C-alpha cells in the first residue's frame, strides 16, 4: 500500500526542510498564512535547483472563494502551462459554481490544459454542497487526489466524512483522499487507527522571530493582526516524525513475503 506525506510550503527554505524531513511531495504555494495563492515561477525554479522532490503547484489567483471569472480561469490555464514546462509533477486546482457545485465546465478546461500532469482538487471540495456528487464528478474528470478536511475546520473534526470517502474510494477506485487541515503526527496516528486514508497533507509550520533588529511597530504591511516580524517556516523534525509513523504503519501492515531459497 502506498502512503503519501505531502508538505505544503511557501518558501525555498521550507521546501528544502520538508524534503530533508522525508516528505514524499510538496504542494508549493505563496502566502500560506492566508490559505495559499499561486506561487512565482522563480520560487519553483529555486527549489528545483536544490531538490528533485515531486512538486504539485497550487494555482489560486486570489484569496477568497472559488467562483472564478473568465479572466481568472485564463490566468490559471496559463500558469498550468508555465509550471508544466518548468517540470511540476502536478497542479492543485478547484472551481465552484455560484450554487456550490463543482464547476465541471471550468474544471474540464483546466484538466485538459494539465494533460500529462497529476491533478489535485483542493479544499474547494470542503465548500461544495454535495461531497459525494463532487467526488463522483472528480473521478469522471480524471482527478488524481482530493485534498479535504471532511468539510470541517480540521480533518480531525471531519474524520467521519473522510472515513466515508476513504471507503468509497476502495469500492470505486476513484480519486485518492488526502487528509488536510490540522494534520500533525498524532493526528496521522489517529487516522491510521480509524480510517483507510493513506495520504496526508501538512505544513508542519513553526513561527520564527525575524532577524530584524530595527523594528518600526504600528505600520502594518497587511493584516493588522499579524506581525511583520514573524516568519513561518516548515519544521523538518515534525515532518520526520510524521514520516516515521507512516513507515512504521506500512511495515506493520505489509503482507509477509517468503524469501526464495
CSV table of C-alpha atoms in Angstrom, one decimal:
chain,number,residue,atom,x,y,z
A,1,UNK,CA,0.0,0.0,0.0
A,2,UNK,CA,1.3,3.5,-0.9
A,3,UNK,CA,1.4,6.1,1.8
A,4,UNK,CA,1.9,9.8,0.8
A,5,UNK,CA,3.2,12.6,3.0
A,6,UNK,CA,2.7,15.9,1.3
A,7,UNK,CA,4.1,19.1,2.8
A,8,UNK,CA,2.6,22.5,2.0
A,9,UNK,CA,5.3,25.1,1.7
A,10,UNK,CA,5.7,28.7,0.5
A,11,UNK,CA,9.4,29.3,0.6
A,12,UNK,CA,12.6,27.6,-0.6
A,13,UNK,CA,13.8,27.3,3.0
A,14,UNK,CA,10.6,25.4,4.0
A,15,UNK,CA,10.7,23.2,0.8
A,16,UNK,CA,14.2,22.0,1.5
A,17,UNK,CA,13.5,21.5,5.2
A,18,UNK,CA,10.4,19.4,4.2
A,19,UNK,CA,12.5,17.3,1.8
A,20,UNK,CA,15.1,16.8,4.4
A,21,UNK,CA,12.4,15.6,6.8
A,22,UNK,CA,11.3,12.9,4.4
A,23,UNK,CA,8.2,14.4,2.7
A,24,UNK,CA,7.2,12.5,-0.4
A,25,UNK,CA,5.9,15.5,-2.2
A,26,UNK,CA,5.4,19.3,-1.9
A,27,UNK,CA,2.4,21.4,-2.5
A,28,UNK,CA,4.0,24.7,-3.5
A,29,UNK,CA,2.1,28.0,-2.9
A,30,UNK,CA,2.6,31.6,-1.8
A,31,UNK,CA,1.1,33.3,1.2
A,32,UNK,CA,0.3,30.1,3.1
A,33,UNK,CA,-0.9,32.2,6.1
A,34,UNK,CA,-4.0,33.2,4.0
A,35,UNK,CA,-4.6,29.6,2.8
A,36,UNK,CA,-2.2,29.8,-0.2
A,37,UNK,CA,-2.3,31.5,-3.6
A,38,UNK,CA,-0.3,30.8,-6.8
A,39,UNK,CA,3.5,30.9,-6.2
A,40,UNK,CA,6.0,32.6,-8.5
A,41,UNK,CA,7.8,30.6,-11.2
A,42,UNK,CA,11.1,31.8,-9.7
A,43,UNK,CA,10.3,30.2,-6.4
A,44,UNK,CA,9.6,26.9,-8.1
A,45,UNK,CA,12.9,27.1,-10.1
A,46,UNK,CA,14.9,28.0,-6.9
A,47,UNK,CA,13.6,24.9,-5.1
A,48,UNK,CA,14.3,22.7,-8.2
A,49,UNK,CA,17.9,23.8,-8.2
A,50,UNK,CA,18.4,22.1,-4.8
A,51,UNK,CA,16.0,19.3,-4.7
A,52,UNK,CA,14.3,16.8,-7.1
A,53,UNK,CA,11.3,16.2,-4.8
A,54,UNK,CA,8.0,16.0,-6.7
A,55,UNK,CA,6.1,19.3,-6.6
A,56,UNK,CA,2.4,20.0,-7.2
A,57,UNK,CA,1.7,23.7,-7.6
A,58,UNK,CA,-1.3,25.4,-6.0
A,59,UNK,CA,-3.0,27.6,-8.6
A,60,UNK,CA,-5.3,30.1,-6.9
A,61,UNK,CA,-5.2,33.6,-8.4
A,62,UNK,CA,-6.5,35.3,-5.3
A,63,UNK,CA,-7.6,34.9,-1.7
A,64,UNK,CA,-11.3,34.1,-1.1
A,65,UNK,CA,-13.9,31.9,-2.7
A,66,UNK,CA,-13.6,29.6,-5.7
A,67,UNK,CA,-16.1,31.3,-8.0
A,68,UNK,CA,-13.8,32.4,-10.8
A,69,UNK,CA,-14.2,34.9,-13.7
A,70,UNK,CA,-13.2,34.2,-17.2
A,71,UNK,CA,-10.0,36.2,-16.7
A,72,UNK,CA,-9.1,34.2,-13.7
A,73,UNK,CA,-9.6,30.9,-15.5
A,74,UNK,CA,-7.3,32.2,-18.3
A,75,UNK,CA,-4.7,33.1,-15.7
A,76,UNK,CA,-4.9,29.6,-14.2
A,77,UNK,CA,-4.6,27.9,-17.6
A,78,UNK,CA,-1.5,29.9,-18.4
A,79,UNK,CA,0.0,29.1,-15.0
A,80,UNK,CA,-0.6,25.4,-15.7
A,81,UNK,CA,1.3,25.6,-18.9
A,82,UNK,CA,4.2,27.5,-17.3
A,83,UNK,CA,4.6,25.2,-14.4
A,84,UNK,CA,4.2,22.2,-16.6
A,85,UNK,CA,7.0,23.4,-18.8
A,86,UNK,CA,9.1,24.0,-15.7
A,87,UNK,CA,8.7,20.4,-14.6
A,88,UNK,CA,6.0,20.4,-12.0
A,89,UNK,CA,4.6,16.9,-11.2
A,90,UNK,CA,1.1,18.2,-10.9
A,91,UNK,CA,-1.2,21.1,-10.1
A,92,UNK,CA,-3.7,21.8,-7.3
A,93,UNK,CA,-6.9,23.5,-8.5
A,94,UNK,CA,-10.6,23.8,-7.8
A,95,UNK,CA,-13.6,25.8,-9.2
A,96,UNK,CA,-17.1,26.0,-7.8
A,97,UNK,CA,-20.4,27.3,-9.3
A,98,UNK,CA,-22.4,30.0,-7.6
A,99,UNK,CA,-24.7,27.2,-6.3
A,100,UNK,CA,-21.8,25.4,-4.6
A,101,UNK,CA,-21.4,22.6,-7.1
A,102,UNK,CA,-18.1,21.7,-8.8
A,103,UNK,CA,-17.9,23.8,-11.9
A,104,UNK,CA,-17.4,20.9,-14.2
A,105,UNK,CA,-17.1,23.0,-17.4
A,106,UNK,CA,-14.2,25.1,-16.0
A,107,UNK,CA,-12.6,22.1,-14.4
A,108,UNK,CA,-12.6,20.3,-17.8
A,109,UNK,CA,-10.8,23.2,-19.3
A,110,UNK,CA,-8.1,23.1,-16.6
A,111,UNK,CA,-7.7,19.3,-16.6
A,112,UNK,CA,-7.3,19.4,-20.3
A,113,UNK,CA,-4.6,22.0,-20.0
A,114,UNK,CA,-2.9,19.9,-17.4
A,115,UNK,CA,-2.6,16.9,-19.8
A,116,UNK,CA,0.1,14.6,-18.6
A,117,UNK,CA,0.3,16.2,-15.1
A,118,UNK,CA,-1.4,14.9,-11.9
A,119,UNK,CA,-4.3,17.0,-10.7
A,120,UNK,CA,-5.4,17.5,-7.1
A,121,UNK,CA,-8.8,19.0,-6.3
A,122,UNK,CA,-8.0,21.3,-3.4
A,123,UNK,CA,-10.2,22.3,-0.5
A,124,UNK,CA,-12.8,23.9,-2.7
A,125,UNK,CA,-14.1,20.4,-2.1
A,126,UNK,CA,-14.7,21.4,1.5
A,127,UNK,CA,-17.0,24.3,0.4
A,128,UNK,CA,-19.1,22.3,-2.1
A,129,UNK,CA,-22.7,21.4,-1.5
A,130,UNK,CA,-22.6,17.7,-2.1
A,131,UNK,CA,-19.3,16.0,-1.4
A,132,UNK,CA,-20.4,12.6,-2.7
A,133,UNK,CA,-21.6,14.0,-6.0
A,134,UNK,CA,-18.4,16.1,-6.3
A,135,UNK,CA,-16.3,13.0,-5.6
A,136,UNK,CA,-18.0,11.2,-8.4
A,137,UNK,CA,-17.6,14.1,-10.8
A,138,UNK,CA,-13.9,14.5,-9.8
A,139,UNK,CA,-13.4,10.8,-10.7
A,140,UNK,CA,-15.0,11.3,-14.1
A,141,UNK,CA,-12.7,14.2,-14.7
A,142,UNK,CA,-9.7,12.0,-14.1
A,143,UNK,CA,-8.6,13.9,-11.0
A,144,UNK,CA,-5.9,12.0,-9.1
A,145,UNK,CA,-6.4,13.3,-5.5
A,146,UNK,CA,-8.9,15.2,-3.4
A,147,UNK,CA,-7.5,17.3,-0.5
A,148,UNK,CA,-10.1,17.7,2.2
A,149,UNK,CA,-10.7,18.3,5.9
A,150,UNK,CA,-14.0,16.5,5.7
A,151,UNK,CA,-15.9,19.8,5.2
A,152,UNK,CA,-14.9,20.9,8.8
A,153,UNK,CA,-12.5,23.3,10.3
A,154,UNK,CA,-9.9,20.5,10.8
A,155,UNK,CA,-9.6,17.0,9.4
A,156,UNK,CA,-10.0,15.5,12.9
A,157,UNK,CA,-13.4,17.2,13.2
A,158,UNK,CA,-14.2,15.9,9.8
A,159,UNK,CA,-12.9,12.4,10.3
A,160,UNK,CA,-16.4,10.9,9.8
A,161,UNK,CA,-16.8,12.1,6.2
A,162,UNK,CA,-13.1,11.3,5.5
A,163,UNK,CA,-13.8,7.8,6.6
A,164,UNK,CA,-16.8,7.5,4.3
A,165,UNK,CA,-14.8,8.9,1.4
A,166,UNK,CA,-12.0,6.5,2.0
A,167,UNK,CA,-14.4,3.6,1.9
A,168,UNK,CA,-16.0,5.0,-1.3
A,169,UNK,CA,-12.6,5.2,-2.9
A,170,UNK,CA,-12.0,1.5,-2.1
A,171,UNK,CA,-15.2,0.5,-3.8
A,172,UNK,CA,-14.9,2.8,-6.8
A,173,UNK,CA,-11.2,3.3,-7.2
A,174,UNK,CA,-11.8,7.0,-7.6
A,175,UNK,CA,-9.5,9.8,-6.6
A,176,UNK,CA,-7.3,9.3,-3.6
A,177,UNK,CA,-8.4,11.0,-0.4
A,178,UNK,CA,-5.8,13.2,1.3
A,179,UNK,CA,-6.5,14.5,4.8
A,180,UNK,CA,-5.6,18.1,5.3
A,181,UNK,CA,-6.1,21.0,7.9
A,182,UNK,CA,-4.7,20.4,11.3
A,183,UNK,CA,-2.6,17.4,10.4
A,184,UNK,CA,0.1,16.6,12.9
A,185,UNK,CA,2.0,13.3,13.7
A,186,UNK,CA,-0.6,12.5,16.4
A,187,UNK,CA,-3.5,13.2,14.1
A,188,UNK,CA,-2.0,10.9,11.4
A,189,UNK,CA,-1.7,8.1,14.1
A,190,UNK,CA,-5.4,8.5,14.9
A,191,UNK,CA,-6.4,8.4,11.3
A,192,UNK,CA,-4.4,5.3,10.6
A,193,UNK,CA,-6.2,3.6,13.5
A,194,UNK,CA,-9.7,4.7,12.5
A,195,UNK,CA,-9.7,5.2,8.7
A,196,UNK,CA,-8.4,3.8,5.4
A,197,UNK,CA,-6.9,7.2,4.5
A,198,UNK,CA,-3.3,6.8,3.3
A,199,UNK,CA,-2.4,10.3,2.1
A,200,UNK,CA,-1.7,13.3,4.4
A,201,UNK,CA,-1.1,17.0,3.9
A,202,UNK,CA,0.6,19.1,6.5
A,203,UNK,CA,2.5,22.3,6.7
A,204,UNK,CA,4.5,21.4,9.9
A,205,UNK,CA,5.0,25.1,10.4
A,206,UNK,CA,6.7,26.9,13.3
A,207,UNK,CA,6.8,30.6,13.9
A,208,UNK,CA,10.3,32.1,14.0
A,209,UNK,CA,11.2,35.6,15.1
A,210,UNK,CA,12.5,37.9,12.4
A,211,UNK,CA,16.2,38.7,12.3
A,212,UNK,CA,15.4,42.4,12.1
A,213,UNK,CA,17.0,44.4,14.9
A,214,UNK,CA,15.4,47.7,14.0
A,215,UNK,CA,11.6,47.4,14.1
A,216,UNK,CA,9.1,50.1,13.4
A,217,UNK,CA,5.9,49.0,15.1
A,218,UNK,CA,2.4,50.2,14.3
A,219,UNK,CA,2.8,50.3,10.5
A,220,UNK,CA,1.2,47.0,9.2
A,221,UNK,CA,2.0,45.9,5.7
A,222,UNK,CA,-1.0,43.6,5.5
A,223,UNK,CA,-3.4,42.2,8.1
A,224,UNK,CA,-3.2,44.4,11.2
A,225,UNK,CA,-3.5,41.3,13.5
A,226,UNK,CA,-0.2,39.9,12.1
A,227,UNK,CA,3.3,41.0,12.9
A,228,UNK,CA,5.7,41.7,10.1
A,229,UNK,CA,8.4,40.3,12.4
A,230,UNK,CA,7.1,36.7,12.5
A,231,UNK,CA,8.4,34.3,9.9
A,232,UNK,CA,6.6,31.0,9.2
A,233,UNK,CA,8.8,28.0,8.3
A,234,UNK,CA,8.4,24.2,8.0
A,235,UNK,CA,9.9,22.2,10.8
A,236,UNK,CA,11.7,19.3,9.3
A,237,UNK,CA,11.7,17.4,12.6
A,238,UNK,CA,7.9,17.4,12.6
A,239,UNK,CA,7.9,16.1,9.0
A,240,UNK,CA,10.3,13.4,10.0
A,241,UNK,CA,8.0,12.3,12.9
A,242,UNK,CA,5.0,12.1,10.6
A,243,UNK,CA,7.1,10.1,8.0
A,244,UNK,CA,8.2,7.7,10.7
A,245,UNK,CA,4.6,7.0,11.8
A,246,UNK,CA,3.6,6.2,8.2
A,247,UNK,CA,6.6,4.0,7.6
A,248,UNK,CA,6.0,2.0,10.8
A,249,UNK,CA,2.4,1.6,9.9
A,250,UNK,CA,3.2,0.4,6.4
A,251,UNK,CA,5.9,-2.0,7.6
A,252,UNK,CA,3.5,-3.4,10.2
A,253,UNK,CA,0.7,-4.0,7.7
A,254,UNK,CA,2.7,-5.2,4.7
A,255,UNK,CA,1.9,-8.9,3.9
A,256,UNK,CA,4.6,-11.4,4.7
A,257,UNK,CA,6.7,-12.4,1.6
A,258,UNK,CA,8.7,-15.5,1.8
A,259,UNK,CA,12.3,-15.3,0.6
A,260,UNK,CA,13.2,-17.8,-2.2
A,261,UNK,CA,15.8,-20.3,-1.3
